[in-house]
CSV table of C-alpha atoms and ligand atoms in Angstrom, one decimal:
chain,number,residue,atom,x,y,z
A,113,MET,CA,0.0,0.0,0.1
A,114,GLY,CA,1.2,3.7,-1.3
A,115,THR,CA,1.6,6.4,2.2
A,116,LEU,CA,-0.2,8.7,1.2
A,117,ILE,CA,-3.2,6.9,1.0
A,118,GLU,CA,-3.3,4.7,4.2
A,119,ASN,CA,-2.8,7.7,6.2
A,120,TYR,CA,-7.2,7.4,5.4
A,121,ALA,CA,-7.2,4.5,7.0
A,122,ALA,CA,-7.6,5.7,10.3
A,123,VAL,CA,-10.4,7.9,9.2
A,124,VAL,CA,-12.4,5.6,6.9
A,125,GLY,CA,-10.7,2.2,8.0
A,126,GLU,CA,-8.7,-0.4,6.4
A,127,ALA,CA,-11.9,-1.9,4.5
A,128,VAL,CA,-12.0,1.2,2.2
A,129,ILE,CA,-8.8,1.4,0.9
A,130,GLU,CA,-8.5,-2.0,0.3
A,131,HIS,CA,-11.5,-1.4,-1.8
A,132,LEU,CA,-9.7,1.5,-3.5
A,133,PHE,CA,-7.1,-0.5,-4.5
A,134,GLN,CA,-9.3,-3.4,-5.7
A,135,LEU,CA,-10.9,-1.2,-7.4
A,136,ALA,CA,-7.7,0.6,-8.9
A,137,GLY,CA,-6.0,-2.7,-9.8
A,138,PRO,CA,-7.5,-3.4,-13.5
A,139,LEU,CA,-7.0,0.4,-13.7
A,140,GLN,CA,-3.4,-0.3,-13.6
A,141,GLY,CA,-1.6,2.8,-16.0
A,142,THR,CA,-4.6,3.9,-17.4
A,143,LYS,CA,-3.4,7.7,-19.0
A,144,ILE,CA,-6.1,9.9,-16.5
A,145,LEU,CA,-5.5,14.0,-17.8
A,146,HIS,CA,-8.1,16.6,-15.9
A,147,VAL,CA,-8.2,19.8,-17.3
A,148,ASN,CA,-9.0,22.9,-15.6
A,149,SER,CA,-9.1,26.6,-15.6
A,150,THR,CA,-6.9,27.7,-12.2
A,151,LYS,CA,-4.4,25.9,-10.1
A,152,GLU,CA,-6.0,27.9,-7.1
A,153,GLY,CA,-9.3,29.5,-5.5
A,154,GLY,CA,-12.7,28.2,-5.7
A,155,GLY,CA,-13.9,24.5,-5.4
A,156,VAL,CA,-12.5,22.6,-9.1
A,157,ALA,CA,-8.8,23.8,-8.1
A,158,GLU,CA,-9.0,21.9,-3.9
A,159,ILE,CA,-10.6,19.2,-5.1
A,160,LEU,CA,-8.2,18.7,-7.9
A,161,ASN,CA,-5.6,19.0,-5.7
A,162,ARG,CA,-6.1,16.1,-3.8
A,163,LEU,CA,-7.6,14.2,-5.9
A,164,VAL,CA,-4.7,13.7,-8.4
A,165,PRO,CA,-2.4,12.9,-6.4
A,166,LEU,CA,-4.6,10.2,-4.6
A,167,MET,CA,-4.8,9.2,-8.3
A,168,GLN,CA,-1.5,8.4,-8.8
A,169,GLU,CA,-0.9,6.8,-6.2
A,170,LEU,CA,-3.4,4.2,-6.9
A,171,GLY,CA,-1.4,4.0,-10.3
A,172,LEU,CA,-3.1,5.7,-12.5
A,173,GLU,CA,-1.0,8.3,-14.3
A,174,THR,CA,-2.8,11.0,-13.7
A,175,ASP,CA,-2.1,14.0,-15.3
A,176,TRP,CA,-3.4,17.5,-14.9
A,177,GLN,CA,-3.5,20.6,-17.2
A,178,VAL,CA,-4.5,24.1,-16.7
A,179,ILE,CA,-6.1,26.4,-19.8
A,180,THR,CA,-5.0,29.5,-19.8
A,181,GLY,CA,-6.3,32.9,-21.5
A,182,GLU,CA,-6.9,36.9,-21.1
A,183,SER,CA,-8.8,38.7,-19.0
A,184,ASP,CA,-11.3,38.8,-21.6
A,185,PHE,CA,-11.6,35.4,-21.5
A,186,TYR,CA,-12.5,35.1,-18.2
A,187,GLN,CA,-14.9,37.9,-17.7
A,188,CYS,CA,-16.5,35.7,-20.9
A,189,THR,CA,-16.7,32.8,-18.8
A,190,LYS,CA,-17.5,34.3,-15.7
A,191,THR,CA,-20.8,35.5,-17.7
A,192,MET,CA,-21.8,32.0,-19.3
A,193,HIS,CA,-21.1,30.8,-15.1
A,194,ASN,CA,-23.3,33.4,-14.0
A,195,ALA,CA,-25.6,32.4,-17.5
A,196,LEU,CA,-25.1,28.7,-16.7
A,197,GLN,CA,-26.5,29.5,-12.7
A,198,GLY,CA,-29.3,31.5,-14.4
A,199,LYS,CA,-28.3,34.8,-15.1
A,200,GLU,CA,-29.8,36.9,-17.8
A,201,ASP,CA,-27.8,37.6,-20.3
A,202,ILE,CA,-26.9,38.2,-23.6
A,203,LEU,CA,-24.3,36.0,-25.6
A,204,SER,CA,-22.4,37.6,-28.3
A,205,GLN,CA,-21.1,36.7,-31.7
A,206,LYS,CA,-17.7,38.3,-29.6
A,207,ASP,CA,-18.0,35.8,-26.6
A,208,ARG,CA,-18.8,33.3,-29.2
A,209,SER,CA,-15.3,33.9,-30.6
A,210,LEU,CA,-13.4,34.5,-27.8
A,211,PHE,CA,-14.6,31.4,-26.4
A,212,GLU,CA,-13.5,29.1,-29.5
A,213,SER,CA,-10.6,30.9,-29.9
A,214,VAL,CA,-9.1,29.7,-26.3
A,215,ALA,CA,-10.0,26.8,-26.8
A,216,LYS,CA,-8.0,26.2,-30.2
A,217,GLU,CA,-5.6,27.8,-29.1
A,218,ASN,CA,-5.3,25.4,-25.7
A,219,ALA,CA,-5.9,23.1,-27.9
A,220,ARG,CA,-2.0,23.5,-29.1
A,221,PHE,CA,-0.8,22.5,-25.6
A,222,ILE,CA,-1.8,19.2,-25.0
A,223,GLU,CA,-0.6,16.1,-25.9
A,224,ALA,CA,-4.5,15.3,-26.4
A,225,SER,CA,-4.0,11.6,-27.8
A,226,GLU,CA,-1.7,10.8,-25.4
A,227,TYR,CA,-4.6,9.6,-23.1
A,228,ASP,CA,-7.0,7.0,-22.0
A,229,ILE,CA,-9.6,8.9,-20.1
A,230,VAL,CA,-9.3,12.7,-20.1
A,231,VAL,CA,-11.7,14.4,-17.2
A,232,ILE,CA,-12.4,18.2,-18.6
A,233,HIS,CA,-14.0,20.3,-15.9
A,234,ASP,CA,-16.7,23.2,-15.9
A,235,PRO,CA,-18.0,25.1,-18.7
A,236,GLN,CA,-14.4,26.8,-19.8
A,237,PRO,CA,-12.0,24.6,-21.1
A,238,VAL,CA,-15.4,23.0,-22.4
A,239,GLY,CA,-14.5,23.5,-25.9
A,240,LEU,CA,-10.6,22.0,-26.3
A,241,PRO,CA,-12.3,18.8,-28.3
A,242,LEU,CA,-13.7,20.8,-31.2
A,243,PHE,CA,-10.2,21.4,-31.4
A,244,ALA,CA,-7.4,19.0,-29.9
A,245,ASP,CA,-7.3,15.8,-31.1
A,246,PHE,CA,-8.2,13.4,-28.1
A,247,GLY,CA,-7.2,10.3,-30.7
A,248,ASN,CA,-8.9,7.6,-29.0
A,249,SER,CA,-9.8,9.5,-25.6
A,250,ARG,CA,-12.6,8.7,-23.3
A,251,LEU,CA,-14.0,11.9,-22.7
A,252,VAL,CA,-16.0,13.3,-19.7
A,253,TRP,CA,-17.6,16.6,-18.7
A,254,ARG,CA,-17.7,17.0,-15.5
A,255,CYS,CA,-20.0,20.2,-14.4
A,256,HIS,CA,-19.6,21.2,-10.9
A,257,ILE,CA,-22.0,24.2,-11.3
A,258,ASP,CA,-25.9,24.4,-10.5
A,259,THR,CA,-27.3,23.7,-14.2
A,260,SER,CA,-31.1,23.4,-13.2
A,261,SER,CA,-32.6,26.6,-14.6
A,262,PRO,CA,-30.0,28.3,-17.3
A,263,ASN,CA,-30.6,30.6,-18.8
A,264,PRO,CA,-31.9,28.7,-22.1
A,265,ILE,CA,-29.1,30.6,-25.0
A,266,PHE,CA,-26.3,29.8,-22.7
A,267,TRP,CA,-27.3,26.2,-22.4
A,268,GLU,CA,-27.6,25.4,-26.1
A,269,TYR,CA,-24.7,26.8,-26.9
A,270,LEU,CA,-23.0,24.7,-24.6
A,271,ASN,CA,-24.9,21.8,-25.7
A,272,SER,CA,-22.6,22.4,-28.4
A,273,PHE,CA,-19.8,21.3,-27.3
A,274,LEU,CA,-20.8,18.1,-25.0
A,275,THR,CA,-21.7,16.4,-28.4
A,276,SER,CA,-18.0,15.0,-28.2
A,277,TYR,CA,-18.5,13.6,-24.5
A,278,ASP,CA,-18.6,10.2,-23.7
A,279,ALA,CA,-19.9,10.9,-19.6
A,280,GLY,CA,-21.2,13.8,-17.6
A,281,ILE,CA,-21.0,14.1,-13.6
A,282,PHE,CA,-23.3,16.4,-12.2
A,283,THR,CA,-23.0,16.8,-8.4
A,284,LEU,CA,-26.9,16.1,-9.3
A,285,LYS,CA,-28.5,14.1,-11.3
A,286,SER,CA,-31.2,17.6,-11.8
A,287,TYR,CA,-28.7,19.4,-12.7
A,288,ALA,CA,-28.2,17.6,-16.6
A,289,LYS,CA,-31.3,19.3,-18.1
A,290,GLU,CA,-33.7,16.8,-20.1
A,291,GLY,CA,-32.3,17.3,-23.7
A,292,ILE,CA,-28.8,16.7,-22.7
A,293,PRO,CA,-26.3,15.7,-25.9
A,294,ILE,CA,-24.2,13.0,-23.3
A,295,GLY,CA,-25.3,9.4,-22.9
A,296,GLU,CA,-23.4,8.2,-20.3
A,297,ILE,CA,-24.8,10.9,-16.5
A,298,TYR,CA,-23.5,10.1,-13.4
A,299,GLU,CA,-24.3,12.1,-10.1
A,300,ILE,CA,-21.2,12.6,-7.8
A,301,ALA,CA,-20.8,14.7,-5.4
A,302,PRO,CA,-17.5,16.8,-4.3
A,303,SER,CA,-15.8,15.7,-1.4
A,304,ILE,CA,-13.0,17.2,1.2
A,305,ASP,CA,-9.8,15.8,1.9
A,306,PRO,CA,-10.3,15.5,5.7
A,307,LEU,CA,-6.1,14.9,6.1
A,308,SER,CA,-5.5,18.5,3.8
A,309,ASN,CA,-3.9,21.3,6.3
A,310,LYS,CA,-7.5,22.5,4.9
A,311,ASN,CA,-8.8,20.7,7.1
A,312,ARG,CA,-7.0,18.1,9.5
A,313,ASP,CA,-6.7,18.5,12.9
A,314,LEU,CA,-4.5,21.5,14.2
A,315,SER,CA,-1.8,21.5,16.7
A,316,ASP,CA,-2.6,25.0,19.3
A,317,VAL,CA,0.2,26.7,18.5
A,318,GLU,CA,-1.3,26.3,14.8
A,319,LEU,CA,-4.6,27.4,16.1
A,320,THR,CA,-3.2,30.8,18.1
A,321,ASN,CA,-0.9,32.0,15.5
A,322,ALA,CA,-4.2,31.2,13.0
A,323,VAL,CA,-5.8,33.6,16.0
A,324,LYS,CA,-3.4,36.3,15.5
A,325,LYS,CA,-3.9,36.0,11.9
A,326,LEU,CA,-7.5,36.6,11.7
A,327,GLY,CA,-7.4,39.1,14.4
A,328,VAL,CA,-10.4,37.8,16.5
A,329,ASP,CA,-11.5,37.6,19.8
A,330,ILE,CA,-12.0,33.7,20.6
A,331,ARG,CA,-13.8,34.2,23.6
A,332,ARG,CA,-16.7,36.3,22.0
A,333,PRO,CA,-19.1,34.1,19.8
A,334,ILE,CA,-18.3,33.6,16.0
A,335,ILE,CA,-20.0,33.8,13.2
A,336,THR,CA,-18.1,32.8,9.7
A,337,GLN,CA,-18.7,32.9,5.6
A,338,VAL,CA,-15.8,31.5,2.8
A,339,SER,CA,-16.3,31.7,-0.2
A,340,ARG,CA,-15.1,33.6,-3.3
A,341,PHE,CA,-16.3,36.9,-3.5
A,342,ASP,CA,-19.0,35.9,-5.8
A,343,PRO,CA,-22.4,37.8,-6.1
A,344,TRP,CA,-23.6,34.3,-5.9
A,345,LYS,CA,-22.5,33.9,-2.9
A,346,ASP,CA,-24.7,36.9,-1.3
A,347,PRO,CA,-21.6,38.1,1.2
A,348,MET,CA,-23.9,41.2,1.8
A,349,GLY,CA,-26.5,39.1,2.9
A,350,VAL,CA,-24.4,37.8,5.6
A,351,VAL,CA,-23.4,41.1,6.9
A,352,ASP,CA,-27.0,42.3,6.6
A,353,VAL,CA,-27.4,38.3,8.5
A,354,TYR,CA,-25.1,39.4,11.4
A,355,ARG,CA,-26.6,43.5,11.6
A,356,GLY,CA,-29.6,41.1,12.4
A,357,LEU,CA,-28.1,39.0,15.3
A,358,LYS,CA,-25.9,41.8,16.1
A,359,LYS,CA,-28.5,43.3,18.6
A,360,ARG,CA,-29.4,40.4,19.8
A,361,PHE,CA,-25.8,39.3,20.4
A,362,GLU,CA,-23.3,41.8,21.3
A,363,GLY,CA,-20.2,40.8,21.2
A,364,LEU,CA,-20.4,39.1,18.1
A,365,GLN,CA,-18.3,39.0,15.2
A,366,LEU,CA,-17.7,38.4,11.8
A,367,LEU,CA,-15.3,36.9,10.2
A,368,MET,CA,-15.6,37.1,5.6
A,369,ILE,CA,-13.1,34.7,3.8
A,370,GLY,CA,-12.4,35.1,1.0
A,371,SER,CA,-10.1,34.3,-1.5
A,372,MET,CA,-9.5,35.6,-6.0
A,373,ALA,CA,-9.5,32.8,-7.8
A,374,SER,CA,-7.3,34.0,-11.2
A,375,ASP,CA,-10.7,32.6,-13.8
A,376,ASP,CA,-12.6,35.0,-11.3
A,377,PRO,CA,-12.4,39.0,-12.6
A,378,GLU,CA,-15.3,39.1,-10.5
A,379,GLY,CA,-13.8,39.2,-7.2
A,380,TRP,CA,-11.7,42.1,-6.6
A,381,LYS,CA,-14.9,44.7,-7.4
A,382,ILE,CA,-17.4,42.7,-5.3
A,383,TYR,CA,-14.7,42.1,-2.7
A,384,GLU,CA,-14.1,46.2,-2.2
A,385,ASP,CA,-18.3,46.8,-2.1
A,386,LEU,CA,-17.6,44.3,0.7
A,387,LEU,CA,-15.0,46.7,2.2
A,388,ARG,CA,-17.4,49.8,1.9
A,389,TYR,CA,-20.6,47.8,3.4
A,390,THR,CA,-19.0,46.4,6.1
A,391,GLY,CA,-17.6,50.0,6.9
A,392,MET,CA,-15.7,51.2,10.2
A,393,ASP,CA,-17.5,47.8,12.4
A,394,TYR,CA,-14.5,46.4,13.5
A,395,ASP,CA,-16.0,43.3,14.8
A,396,VAL,CA,-16.3,42.1,11.0
A,397,LYS,CA,-13.0,41.4,9.4
A,398,VAL,CA,-12.8,41.2,5.9
A,399,LEU,CA,-10.2,38.9,5.4
A,400,SER,CA,-8.6,37.2,1.6
A,401,ASN,CA,-5.2,35.0,0.7
A,402,PHE,CA,-4.0,38.9,0.3
A,403,GLN,CA,-3.5,39.1,3.9
A,404,GLY,CA,-1.7,35.2,4.3
A,405,ILE,CA,-5.4,33.7,4.7
A,406,GLY,CA,-4.1,30.2,3.6
A,407,ASP,CA,-5.5,26.9,4.6
A,408,ILE,CA,-4.3,26.7,7.9
A,409,GLU,CA,-6.3,29.6,8.6
A,410,VAL,CA,-9.3,29.3,6.6
A,411,ASN,CA,-9.4,25.3,8.9
A,412,ALA,CA,-9.0,27.9,12.2
A,413,SER,CA,-11.5,29.7,11.0
A,414,GLN,CA,-13.8,27.1,10.5
A,415,ARG,CA,-13.1,24.9,13.4
A,416,LEU,CA,-13.3,27.9,15.7
A,417,SER,CA,-16.5,29.8,14.6
A,418,ASP,CA,-20.3,29.5,16.4
A,419,VAL,CA,-21.8,28.5,13.4
A,420,VAL,CA,-20.3,28.5,8.8
A,421,ILE,CA,-22.9,30.4,6.8
A,422,GLN,CA,-23.0,29.4,3.6
A,423,LYS,CA,-25.7,32.1,2.3
A,424,SER,CA,-25.5,30.9,-1.4
A,425,LEU,CA,-28.7,31.8,-3.9
A,426,ARG,CA,-27.2,29.0,-6.2
A,427,GLU,CA,-24.6,26.8,-5.3
A,428,GLY,CA,-23.1,23.8,-7.5
A,429,PHE,CA,-22.3,22.1,-4.2
A,430,ALA,CA,-20.0,24.5,-1.8
A,431,LEU,CA,-16.9,22.6,-0.1
A,432,THR,CA,-17.6,25.2,2.4
A,433,MET,CA,-20.2,22.8,4.5
A,434,SER,CA,-18.6,19.7,4.7
A,435,GLU,CA,-15.2,21.9,5.3
A,436,ALA,CA,-17.4,22.5,8.1
A,437,MET,CA,-19.0,19.6,9.4
A,438,TRP,CA,-15.8,18.5,9.1
A,439,LYS,CA,-15.0,20.2,12.5
A,440,ARG,CA,-18.2,20.1,13.8
A,441,THR,CA,-19.7,23.2,13.7
A,442,PRO,CA,-22.9,23.7,13.3
A,443,VAL,CA,-23.6,25.2,9.6
A,444,VAL,CA,-26.7,27.1,8.0
A,445,GLY,CA,-27.0,27.3,4.4
A,446,GLY,CA,-28.7,28.8,1.9
A,447,ASN,CA,-31.8,26.0,0.2
A,448,VAL,CA,-29.5,25.9,-2.7
A,449,GLY,CA,-28.1,23.3,-5.1
A,450,GLY,CA,-25.7,21.2,-3.3
A,451,ILE,CA,-26.0,22.8,0.2
A,452,PRO,CA,-29.1,20.3,1.2
A,453,LEU,CA,-27.2,17.7,0.2
A,454,GLN,CA,-25.3,18.1,3.2
A,455,VAL,CA,-27.2,19.8,5.5
A,456,HIS,CA,-30.7,18.4,7.3
A,457,HIS,CA,-32.5,20.9,8.4
A,458,GLY,CA,-32.4,20.8,11.8
A,459,VAL,CA,-30.2,18.1,12.4
A,460,ASN,CA,-26.6,19.7,11.7
A,461,GLY,CA,-27.5,23.2,11.0
A,462,TYR,CA,-30.3,24.5,8.9
A,463,LEU,CA,-30.8,26.0,5.7
A,464,VAL,CA,-32.3,29.1,4.7
A,465,ASN,CA,-34.4,31.1,2.3
A,466,SER,CA,-34.2,34.3,3.1
A,467,ILE,CA,-32.0,36.8,5.6
A,468,ASP,CA,-34.6,37.0,8.2
A,469,GLU,CA,-34.3,33.1,7.9
A,470,ALA,CA,-30.4,33.0,8.0
A,471,ILE,CA,-30.8,35.7,11.3
A,472,GLU,CA,-33.5,33.4,13.0
A,473,TYR,CA,-31.8,29.9,12.4
A,474,THR,CA,-27.9,31.0,13.5
A,475,GLY,CA,-29.6,33.1,16.5
A,476,LYS,CA,-31.1,29.1,17.7
A,477,ILE,CA,-27.9,28.0,17.0
A,478,LEU,CA,-25.8,31.0,19.2
A,479,GLU,CA,-28.1,30.6,22.1
A,480,ASN,CA,-27.8,26.6,22.4
A,481,PRO,CA,-25.0,25.8,22.9
A,482,LEU,CA,-25.8,22.8,23.9
A,483,MET,CA,-28.4,21.7,20.5
A,484,ALA,CA,-25.2,23.6,19.0
A,485,GLU,CA,-22.2,21.0,19.7
A,486,GLU,CA,-24.4,17.4,19.0
A,487,MET,CA,-25.8,19.7,15.5
A,488,GLY,CA,-21.8,19.4,15.3
A,489,ASN,CA,-21.2,16.3,16.1
A,490,LYS,CA,-24.4,14.8,13.4
A,491,GLY,CA,-22.6,17.0,11.2
A,492,TYR,CA,-19.0,16.1,11.4
A,493,GLU,CA,-20.6,11.8,10.9
A,494,ILE,CA,-22.5,12.8,7.5
A,495,ALA,CA,-19.0,14.6,6.4
A,496,ARG,CA,-17.3,11.3,7.4
A,497,ARG,CA,-20.3,8.7,5.5
A,498,ALA,CA,-20.8,10.9,2.4
A,499,PHE,CA,-18.6,13.6,1.5
A,500,LEU,CA,-15.1,12.4,2.1
A,501,SER,CA,-12.4,11.9,-0.7
A,502,THR,CA,-12.3,8.4,-0.3
A,503,ARG,CA,-15.6,8.0,-1.3
A,504,HIS,CA,-15.0,10.7,-4.3
A,505,LEU,CA,-12.1,8.5,-5.6
A,506,TYR,CA,-14.3,5.6,-5.6
A,507,GLN,CA,-16.9,6.5,-8.2
A,508,TYR,CA,-14.3,7.9,-10.0
A,509,LEU,CA,-13.0,4.4,-10.1
A,510,GLN,CA,-16.4,3.0,-11.3
A,511,LEU,CA,-16.6,5.2,-14.3
A,512,PHE,CA,-13.4,4.8,-15.6
A,513,SER,CA,-13.8,0.8,-14.7
A,514,ASP,CA,-17.0,1.5,-16.4
A,515,LEU,CA,-14.9,3.8,-19.5
A,516,ILE,CA,-12.3,1.0,-19.7
A,517,VAL,CA,-14.1,-1.7,-20.7
B,618,UDP,N1,-11.5,28.3,-0.2
B,618,UDP,C1,-10.2,29.5,0.3
B,618,UDP,N2,-10.1,30.1,0.3
B,618,UDP,C2,-11.4,31.6,0.5
B,618,UDP,C3,-12.3,31.0,0.4
B,618,UDP,C4,-12.2,30.2,-0.6
B,618,UDP,O1,-9.3,29.0,1.0
B,618,UDP,O2,-11.0,32.9,1.9
B,618,UDP,C5,-11.9,27.6,-0.1
B,618,UDP,C6,-13.0,26.7,0.6
B,618,UDP,O3,-12.0,26.4,1.7
B,618,UDP,C7,-13.4,25.6,-0.4
B,618,UDP,C8,-13.0,26.7,-1.4
B,618,UDP,O4,-12.3,27.2,-1.8
B,618,UDP,O5,-12.6,24.4,0.3
B,618,UDP,C9,-14.7,27.2,-2.1
B,618,UDP,O6,-15.6,26.0,-2.5
B,618,UDP,P1,-17.2,25.7,-2.9
B,618,UDP,O7,-17.9,24.6,-3.5
B,618,UDP,O8,-17.8,25.9,-2.3
B,618,UDP,O9,-17.4,27.1,-3.9
B,618,UDP,P2,-17.0,27.2,-4.9
B,618,UDP,O10,-16.0,28.3,-4.9
B,618,UDP,O11,-16.4,26.0,-6.1
B,618,UDP,O12,-18.0,28.2,-6.1
């Protein structure tokens, strides 16, 4: 057994690890390529950073390549991302040409035909197969966003690229709307890695240092949202929730932690707006990777918070929920996308449909520490059972086995 994977046995048991090796047996030497559009920032990079080495260790020759483009490309793909999650927008001829020319340009750098299976993540690189010669590779499109009610023009445009794919992976089957031109649709939820710096146990020294960086007072209650600065994550709504609660919980602090992903040009604008919106309240901390907030600090924030919020208005999955649950912290999440998969109302936290509901239910947790502890423990169990990387790997291996026969 390899060294990295072996460590997971302590968390999920030997049997799970043995199963993984059994399933990987016939796939030894299989060449896998993952393609996405950023090395860091956001859930996709978070997942690939951990899954790729684990796949390698299981004997699959796994590579990861990132497509690149200029800022106008990322503007265009962010528009596409938003529209596929349902926002009204116009798909101009200029954007279509730009999208396709970047795919064409990137296709030149991908050694496409070398691979048995190519997994393309999200819409940004979806056009590659139009221009790259993938030979006999089996093509998989992994959709990480909530496409349950997409803008029809953008959906149709996306579908025009999907015809060359052999399989599609969606977090929920219902995201793959009728008429999608991919024969095989797999439902696979994302996962968190229990052994990564983001999720592993922290030492007292690490925690103390992180508290200093976060600038919070751990004797007073803390609520936190960790997410890219993105309108769908409703950052201003979270500030409203905090303000609604501050009247009742005087010492309350709010931590807004957000990273800038290189493929997300909206981030800076939202960040600046958020700073303006929070004003001079010193109990609100708006922090990002630019202030040295990395995995350990995010880990600590999720551990030290009384409630972790993810007040999304649309959401593919929200790794941040499972991350907090794994740390036994109760969660309050928007009742959208993949959040209800993780948050069971009244069990490990609450699902909310409005700012008022978020105020009500976050308050409920803050005023009831015993219930909060119980919810935290239940969340941990849910995350352990369903949302760890070992389960995710297992499902990928099953999919690869199906495609290779
Ligand atoms: N994240 C982070 N620092 C930040 C903001 C986000 O490390 O300042 C991480 C977060 O912990 C999670 C991922 O980025 O692992 C976000 O994934 P999620 O599925 O919640 O949302 P996405 O960004 O994919 O929409």
